[in-house]
PDB file of C-alpha atoms in Angstrom:
ATOM      1  CA  GLU A   8     -37.520  -5.744  13.643  1.00 54.00           C
ATOM      2  CA  LYS A   9     -34.446  -3.227  12.849  1.00 59.00           C
ATOM      3  CA  SER A  10     -32.315  -3.968  10.075  1.00 61.00           C
ATOM      4  CA  VAL A  11     -28.834  -3.959  10.631  1.00 60.00           C
ATOM      5  CA  ILE A  12     -26.695  -1.397   9.027  1.00 57.00           C
ATOM      6  CA  THR A  13     -23.230  -3.218   7.718  1.00 58.00           C
ATOM      7  CA  PRO A  14     -20.612  -0.888   6.672  1.00 54.00           C
ATOM      8  CA  ARG A  15     -20.361  -1.996   3.348  1.00 58.00           C
ATOM      9  CA  GLN A  16     -23.560   0.304   3.021  1.00 69.00           C
ATOM     10  CA  LEU A  17     -21.449   3.312   3.828  1.00 84.00           C
ATOM     11  CA  VAL A  18     -18.877   5.493   1.693  1.00 88.00           C
ATOM     12  CA  VAL A  19     -15.595   7.267   3.429  1.00 90.00           C
ATOM     13  CA  ALA A  20     -13.027   9.316   2.521  1.00 94.00           C
ATOM     14  CA  VAL A  21     -10.089  11.063   3.914  1.00 94.00           C
ATOM     15  CA  GLN A  22     -11.408  14.000   1.944  1.00 94.00           C
ATOM     16  CA  ASN A  23     -13.762  14.784  -0.774  1.00 93.00           C
ATOM     17  CA  HIS A  24     -14.655  17.313  -3.303  1.00 92.00           C
ATOM     18  CA  ASP A  25     -16.813  19.388  -1.062  1.00 91.00           C
ATOM     19  CA  GLN A  26     -14.273  19.200   1.797  1.00 91.00           C
ATOM     20  CA  ILE A  27     -11.634  20.763  -0.316  1.00 94.00           C
ATOM     21  CA  GLY A  28     -13.577  22.792  -2.745  1.00 92.00           C
ATOM     22  CA  ASN A  29     -15.425  24.707  -0.082  1.00 90.00           C
ATOM     23  CA  ARG A  30     -12.483  25.621   1.891  1.00 92.00           C
ATOM     24  CA  ALA A  31     -11.196  29.356   0.604  1.00 93.00           C
ATOM     25  CA  ALA A  32      -7.989  27.930  -1.106  1.00 93.00           C
ATOM     26  CA  GLY A  33      -9.018  24.763  -1.923  1.00 95.00           C
ATOM     27  CA  ASP A  34      -6.123  23.462  -0.422  1.00 95.00           C
ATOM     28  CA  ARG A  35      -5.832  19.295   0.281  1.00 96.00           C
ATOM     29  CA  ASN A  36      -3.865  17.993   3.404  1.00 95.00           C
ATOM     30  CA  THR A  37      -0.976  17.911   1.396  1.00 96.00           C
ATOM     31  CA  ALA A  38      -0.865  21.309   2.244  1.00 94.00           C
ATOM     32  CA  VAL A  39      -0.328  20.707   5.614  1.00 95.00           C
ATOM     33  CA  LEU A  40       0.890  17.076   6.418  1.00 96.00           C
ATOM     34  CA  GLY A  41       3.772  14.671   5.330  1.00 96.00           C
ATOM     35  CA  TYR A  42       3.906  11.463   3.861  1.00 96.00           C
ATOM     36  CA  ASP A  43       3.786   9.654   7.108  1.00 97.00           C
ATOM     37  CA  GLN A  44       0.571  11.362   8.173  1.00 98.00           C
ATOM     38  CA  LEU A  45      -1.036  11.325   4.626  1.00 98.00           C
ATOM     39  CA  ALA A  46      -0.021   7.607   4.683  1.00 98.00           C
ATOM     40  CA  LEU A  47      -1.722   6.800   8.044  1.00 98.00           C
ATOM     41  CA  ALA A  48      -5.114   8.261   6.904  1.00 97.00           C
ATOM     42  CA  ALA A  49      -4.517   5.869   3.791  1.00 98.00           C
ATOM     43  CA  VAL A  50      -4.145   2.733   5.927  1.00 97.00           C
ATOM     44  CA  LEU A  51      -7.076   3.896   8.520  1.00 95.00           C
ATOM     45  CA  ASN A  52      -9.336   4.683   5.580  1.00 95.00           C
ATOM     46  CA  LEU A  53      -8.738   1.745   3.204  1.00 95.00           C
ATOM     47  CA  SER A  54      -8.294  -1.240   5.711  1.00 93.00           C
ATOM     48  CA  SER A  55     -11.670  -0.235   7.262  1.00 87.00           C
ATOM     49  CA  SER A  56     -14.607  -2.458   6.339  1.00 83.00           C
ATOM     50  CA  ASN A  57     -16.272   0.643   4.700  1.00 85.00           C
ATOM     51  CA  THR A  58     -16.738   1.327   0.965  1.00 88.00           C
ATOM     52  CA  PRO A  59     -13.540   3.496   0.673  1.00 92.00           C
ATOM     53  CA  MET A  60     -13.422   6.743  -1.515  1.00 94.00           C
ATOM     54  CA  ILE A  61     -10.000   8.167  -3.183  1.00 96.00           C
ATOM     55  CA  PHE A  62     -10.643  11.504  -4.404  1.00 96.00           C
ATOM     56  CA  MET A  63      -8.707  12.399  -7.351  1.00 96.00           C
ATOM     57  CA  GLY A  64      -4.987  12.634  -6.694  1.00 97.00           C
ATOM     58  CA  GLU A  65      -5.209  11.763  -3.450  1.00 97.00           C
ATOM     59  CA  GLU A  66      -3.636   8.203  -4.449  1.00 97.00           C
ATOM     60  CA  PHE A  67       0.097  10.216  -4.803  1.00 97.00           C
ATOM     61  CA  GLY A  68      -0.874  12.946  -2.557  1.00 97.00           C
ATOM     62  CA  ALA A  69      -1.387  15.794  -5.273  1.00 97.00           C
ATOM     63  CA  SER A  70       0.065  18.893  -4.666  1.00 96.00           C
ATOM     64  CA  THR A  71      -2.024  20.939  -6.533  1.00 96.00           C
ATOM     65  CA  PRO A  72      -5.226  22.523  -4.979  1.00 96.00           C
ATOM     66  CA  TRP A  73      -8.963  21.863  -5.687  1.00 96.00           C
ATOM     67  CA  GLN A  74     -10.532  25.319  -5.683  1.00 96.00           C
ATOM     68  CA  PHE A  75     -14.088  26.248  -6.034  1.00 95.00           C
ATOM     69  CA  PHE A  76     -14.593  27.326  -9.840  1.00 95.00           C
ATOM     70  CA  THR A  77     -17.151  27.903 -12.131  1.00 94.00           C
ATOM     71  CA  SER A  78     -18.345  29.047 -16.008  1.00 94.00           C
ATOM     72  CA  HIS A  79     -21.430  31.330 -15.574  1.00 95.00           C
ATOM     73  CA  PRO A  80     -22.029  32.823 -19.119  1.00 95.00           C
ATOM     74  CA  GLU A  81     -24.622  35.025 -17.462  1.00 96.00           C
ATOM     75  CA  GLU A  82     -21.949  38.403 -16.120  1.00 93.00           C
ATOM     76  CA  GLU A  83     -23.976  39.209 -12.902  1.00 94.00           C
ATOM     77  CA  LEU A  84     -24.630  35.611 -12.014  1.00 95.00           C
ATOM     78  CA  GLY A  85     -20.878  35.398 -12.073  1.00 94.00           C
ATOM     79  CA  LYS A  86     -20.375  38.546 -10.292  1.00 94.00           C
ATOM     80  CA  ALA A  87     -22.715  37.787  -7.626  1.00 96.00           C
ATOM     81  CA  THR A  88     -20.972  34.259  -6.998  1.00 94.00           C
ATOM     82  CA  ALA A  89     -17.557  35.519  -6.656  1.00 94.00           C
ATOM     83  CA  GLU A  90     -18.768  38.673  -4.331  1.00 94.00           C
ATOM     84  CA  GLY A  91     -20.627  35.751  -2.380  1.00 93.00           C
ATOM     85  CA  ARG A  92     -17.794  33.586  -1.730  1.00 93.00           C
ATOM     86  CA  LEU A  93     -15.788  36.793  -0.713  1.00 93.00           C
ATOM     87  CA  ALA A  94     -17.968  37.795   1.847  1.00 93.00           C
ATOM     88  CA  GLU A  95     -18.316  34.320   3.136  1.00 91.00           C
ATOM     89  CA  PHE A  96     -14.841  33.928   4.280  1.00 93.00           C
ATOM     90  CA  ALA A  97     -14.080  37.599   4.855  1.00 92.00           C
ATOM     91  CA  ARG A  98     -16.563  36.404   8.027  1.00 92.00           C
ATOM     92  CA  MET A  99     -14.139  33.895   8.915  1.00 91.00           C
ATOM     93  CA  GLY A 100     -11.389  36.027   8.870  1.00 92.00           C
ATOM     94  CA  TRP A 101     -10.116  35.517   5.119  1.00 90.00           C
ATOM     95  CA  ASP A 102      -7.695  37.972   3.672  1.00 90.00           C
ATOM     96  CA  PRO A 103     -10.080  38.510   0.594  1.00 89.00           C
ATOM     97  CA  SER A 104      -6.607  38.464  -1.646  1.00 88.00           C
ATOM     98  CA  LEU A 105      -6.166  34.727  -0.616  1.00 90.00           C
ATOM     99  CA  VAL A 106      -9.699  33.729  -2.057  1.00 94.00           C
ATOM    100  CA  PRO A 107      -9.377  32.571  -5.318  1.00 94.00           C
ATOM    101  CA  ASP A 108     -11.876  34.165  -7.963  1.00 95.00           C
ATOM    102  CA  PRO A 109     -14.136  31.105  -8.957  1.00 95.00           C
ATOM    103  CA  GLN A 110     -14.788  32.660 -12.587  1.00 94.00           C
ATOM    104  CA  HIS A 111     -11.497  33.280 -13.344  1.00 95.00           C
ATOM    105  CA  PRO A 112      -9.604  30.401 -15.905  1.00 96.00           C
ATOM    106  CA  ASP A 113      -6.443  30.500 -13.905  1.00 97.00           C
ATOM    107  CA  THR A 114      -8.634  29.162 -10.778  1.00 96.00           C
ATOM    108  CA  PHE A 115      -9.495  26.303 -13.228  1.00 96.00           C
ATOM    109  CA  THR A 116      -6.392  25.805 -14.403  1.00 97.00           C
ATOM    110  CA  ARG A 117      -4.460  25.472 -11.160  1.00 96.00           C
ATOM    111  CA  SER A 118      -6.976  22.942 -10.118  1.00 96.00           C
ATOM    112  CA  LYS A 119      -6.247  20.371 -12.263  1.00 97.00           C
ATOM    113  CA  LEU A 120      -3.702  17.097 -11.560  1.00 97.00           C
ATOM    114  CA  ASP A 121      -0.137  17.473 -12.469  1.00 97.00           C
ATOM    115  CA  TRP A 122       0.601  14.275 -13.720  1.00 96.00           C
ATOM    116  CA  SER A 123       4.409  14.264 -13.740  1.00 96.00           C
ATOM    117  CA  GLU A 124       4.320  14.247  -9.611  1.00 97.00           C
ATOM    118  CA  VAL A 125       3.399  10.140 -10.001  1.00 95.00           C
ATOM    119  CA  GLY A 126       7.157   9.605 -10.742  1.00 92.00           C
ATOM    120  CA  ASN A 127       8.533  11.752  -7.938  1.00 92.00           C
ATOM    121  CA  ASP A 128      10.075  10.128  -5.088  1.00 87.00           C
ATOM    122  CA  GLY A 129       7.423  11.222  -2.300  1.00 88.00           C
ATOM    123  CA  HIS A 130       4.587  10.644  -4.374  1.00 96.00           C
ATOM    124  CA  ALA A 131       5.678   7.599  -5.948  1.00 97.00           C
ATOM    125  CA  ARG A 132       5.850   5.995  -2.384  1.00 96.00           C
ATOM    126  CA  LEU A 133       2.507   7.033  -1.431  1.00 97.00           C
ATOM    127  CA  HIS A 134       0.984   5.934  -4.569  1.00 97.00           C
ATOM    128  CA  ARG A 135       3.006   2.315  -4.077  1.00 97.00           C
ATOM    129  CA  LEU A 136       1.433   2.200  -0.663  1.00 98.00           C
ATOM    130  CA  TYR A 137      -2.121   3.012  -1.891  1.00 98.00           C
ATOM    131  CA  ARG A 138      -1.826   0.038  -4.768  1.00 97.00           C
ATOM    132  CA  ASP A 139      -0.403  -2.177  -1.676  1.00 98.00           C
ATOM    133  CA  LEU A 140      -3.472  -1.427   0.314  1.00 97.00           C
ATOM    134  CA  LEU A 141      -5.998  -2.097  -2.379  1.00 96.00           C
ATOM    135  CA  SER A 142      -4.059  -4.943  -3.147  1.00 97.00           C
ATOM    136  CA  LEU A 143      -4.633  -6.549   0.444  1.00 96.00           C
ATOM    137  CA  ARG A 144      -8.618  -5.640   0.496  1.00 93.00           C
ATOM    138  CA  ARG A 145      -8.274  -8.018  -2.527  1.00 93.00           C
ATOM    139  CA  THR A 146      -6.277 -10.875  -0.822  1.00 95.00           C
ATOM    140  CA  VAL A 147      -7.019 -10.612   2.848  1.00 94.00           C
ATOM    141  CA  PRO A 148     -10.883 -11.616   3.583  1.00 90.00           C
ATOM    142  CA  GLU A 149     -10.489  -9.980   7.042  1.00 91.00           C
ATOM    143  CA  LEU A 150     -10.212  -6.369   5.564  1.00 91.00           C
ATOM    144  CA  THR A 151     -13.628  -6.676   3.980  1.00 86.00           C
ATOM    145  CA  GLU A 152     -15.567  -8.498   6.814  1.00 83.00           C
ATOM    146  CA  PRO A 153     -19.218  -6.424   6.318  1.00 79.00           C
ATOM    147  CA  ASP A 154     -20.218  -6.983  10.039  1.00 80.00           C
ATOM    148  CA  PHE A 155     -19.325  -4.890  12.920  1.00 80.00           C
ATOM    149  CA  ARG A 156     -20.043  -6.980  15.277  1.00 82.00           C
ATOM    150  CA  ASN A 157     -16.780  -9.362  14.331  1.00 84.00           C
ATOM    151  CA  ILE A 158     -14.490  -6.197  14.716  1.00 89.00           C
ATOM    152  CA  SER A 159     -13.256  -4.728  18.067  1.00 91.00           C
ATOM    153  CA  VAL A 160     -11.374  -1.748  18.685  1.00 93.00           C
ATOM    154  CA  ASP A 161      -8.394  -0.849  21.899  1.00 95.00           C
ATOM    155  CA  PHE A 162      -7.220   2.582  21.880  1.00 96.00           C
ATOM    156  CA  ASP A 163      -5.255   5.256  24.472  1.00 96.00           C
ATOM    157  CA  GLU A 164      -6.289   8.617  23.745  1.00 96.00           C
ATOM    158  CA  ILE A 165      -3.766   9.841  25.776  1.00 96.00           C
ATOM    159  CA  SER A 166      -0.940   7.702  24.158  1.00 96.00           C
ATOM    160  CA  ARG A 167      -2.946   8.740  20.886  1.00 97.00           C
ATOM    161  CA  TRP A 168      -2.760   5.394  19.591  1.00 97.00           C
ATOM    162  CA  LEU A 169      -5.650   2.608  18.093  1.00 97.00           C
ATOM    163  CA  THR A 170      -5.808  -1.051  17.355  1.00 96.00           C
ATOM    164  CA  ILE A 171      -8.436  -2.680  14.866  1.00 94.00           C
ATOM    165  CA  HIS A 172      -9.161  -6.307  15.342  1.00 92.00           C
ATOM    166  CA  ARG A 173     -10.609  -8.126  12.447  1.00 89.00           C
ATOM    167  CA  GLY A 174     -10.270 -11.932  12.785  1.00 86.00           C
ATOM    168  CA  GLY A 175      -6.512 -13.137  12.492  1.00 89.00           C
ATOM    169  CA  VAL A 176      -5.735  -9.347  11.359  1.00 93.00           C
ATOM    170  CA  VAL A 177      -4.930  -6.292  13.404  1.00 95.00           C
ATOM    171  CA  VAL A 178      -4.662  -2.848  12.019  1.00 96.00           C
ATOM    172  CA  ALA A 179      -2.508  -0.470  14.048  1.00 97.00           C
ATOM    173  CA  LEU A 180      -2.180   2.946  14.078  1.00 98.00           C
ATOM    174  CA  ASN A 181       0.067   5.357  15.860  1.00 98.00           C
ATOM    175  CA  PHE A 182      -1.659   9.277  16.024  1.00 98.00           C
ATOM    176  CA  ALA A 183       1.779  10.246  18.155  1.00 98.00           C
ATOM    177  CA  ASP A 184       4.406  12.239  16.912  1.00 97.00           C
ATOM    178  CA  SER A 185       6.879   9.694  18.848  1.00 97.00           C
ATOM    179  CA  ALA A 186       7.459   6.131  18.599  1.00 98.00           C
ATOM    180  CA  ARG A 187       4.955   3.961  20.500  1.00 97.00           C
ATOM    181  CA  GLU A 188       4.548   0.208  21.634  1.00 95.00           C
ATOM    182  CA  LEU A 189       0.981  -1.034  20.728  1.00 95.00           C
ATOM    183  CA  PRO A 190      -0.131  -4.564  22.106  1.00 91.00           C
ATOM    184  CA  VAL A 191      -1.008  -6.958  19.277  1.00 89.00           C
ATOM    185  CA  PRO A 192      -2.643 -10.166  20.784  1.00 81.00           C
ATOM    186  CA  VAL A 193      -2.913 -12.672  17.713  1.00 77.00           C
ATOM    187  CA  ASN A 194      -1.989 -15.913  17.930  1.00 74.00           C
ATOM    188  CA  GLY A 195       1.901 -17.300  17.175  1.00 74.00           C
ATOM    189  CA  THR A 196       4.241 -14.607  15.584  1.00 79.00           C
ATOM    190  CA  VAL A 197       3.395 -11.373  14.833  1.00 84.00           C
ATOM    191  CA  ARG A 198       3.801 -10.989  11.050  1.00 90.00           C
ATOM    192  CA  VAL A 199       3.875  -7.648   9.116  1.00 94.00           C
ATOM    193  CA  LEU A 200       1.614  -7.524   6.183  1.00 96.00           C
ATOM    194  CA  LEU A 201       1.975  -3.957   5.479  1.00 98.00           C
ATOM    195  CA  GLU A 202       3.770  -1.303   7.128  1.00 98.00           C
ATOM    196  CA  THR A 203       3.658   2.512   5.932  1.00 97.00           C
ATOM    197  CA  ALA A 204       7.498   2.704   7.800  1.00 96.00           C
ATOM    198  CA  PRO A 205      10.154   0.243   9.402  1.00 96.00           C
ATOM    199  CA  VAL A 206       8.187  -1.274  12.515  1.00 96.00           C
ATOM    200  CA  LEU A 207       9.397  -3.844  15.106  1.00 95.00           C
ATOM    201  CA  THR A 208       7.412  -7.187  16.115  1.00 92.00           C
ATOM    202  CA  TYR A 209       7.598  -8.500  19.714  1.00 88.00           C
ATOM    203  CA  ASP A 210       6.052 -11.368  21.024  1.00 85.00           C
ATOM    204  CA  GLY A 211       2.436  -9.835  21.188  1.00 85.00           C
ATOM    205  CA  ALA A 212       3.410  -6.271  20.530  1.00 91.00           C
ATOM    206  CA  VAL A 213       4.645  -3.876  17.702  1.00 94.00           C
ATOM    207  CA  GLU A 214       6.591  -0.668  17.887  1.00 96.00           C
ATOM    208  CA  LEU A 215       5.380   1.834  15.710  1.00 97.00           C
ATOM    209  CA  PRO A 216       7.471   5.144  14.475  1.00 98.00           C
ATOM    210  CA  ALA A 217       6.042   8.641  14.903  1.00 98.00           C
ATOM    211  CA  TYR A 218       2.455   8.529  12.896  1.00 98.00           C
ATOM    212  CA  GLY A 219       3.463   4.913  11.728  1.00 98.00           C
ATOM    213  CA  ALA A 220       0.749   2.377  10.836  1.00 98.00           C
ATOM    214  CA  ALA A 221       0.717  -1.215  10.010  1.00 97.00           C
ATOM    215  CA  ILE A 222      -1.489  -4.297   9.278  1.00 97.00           C
ATOM    216  CA  LEU A 223      -0.678  -7.101  11.128  1.00 95.00           C
ATOM    217  CA  SER A 224      -1.593 -11.295  11.208  1.00 90.00           C
ATOM    218  CA  GLY A 225      -0.643 -13.991  13.386  1.00 81.00           C
ATOM    219  CA  SER A 226       1.442 -17.029  11.914  1.00 65.00           C
ATOM    220  CA  ASN A 227       1.570 -20.695  13.532  1.00 52.00           C
ATOM    221  CA  GLY A 228       5.192 -20.940  12.187  1.00 44.00           C
ATOM    222  CA  GLN A 229       3.372 -23.366   9.843  1.00 43.00           C
ATOM    223  CA  ASP A 230       3.277 -20.718   6.501  1.00 43.00           C
TER     224      ASP A 230
END
């Protein structure tokens, strides 16, 4: 009899140290994505049944890179590492001047988190969202349901939206660059548990803004 692999046996991440550090410049998602898209990714990751991994600084949208750095005491090894990395990315068309020297102390220094960012407006907003998402994981049992058989999905690839149904909870995600109305088949009135930006709810539907996400549940009016 084959064993059933449940989501809790899987660790998932939006980005991790390998993905970022193995890029030529060590740039994070924050280099190319704004708050709405970063928030959308956070909801998708932290509302899943999988065990989510949060890479350092992701929770507040750190702007600092995570560059590949080394501290080889052997001069020849350090030189070979740097030259090998330059050659690797040259084959991909990268300008060598944009690839940091892994042995240079500045490469390590640039990769340190700037903790002052946590209190800045945009970073603080994302940090609050991560805290709210983690709180929901602790208090809403459907968000940690471990069996894939109790989860269903609806999507529209052309309109770029996705809904994940977890018992009486629906995770609604809009990957489009304009607003979308998504069906939300829950019992009673649609109730917003979390939203990355203001949403509009209707009878059995929700309107999400561009790159918007929401976690919703049904209310029978007796709460």
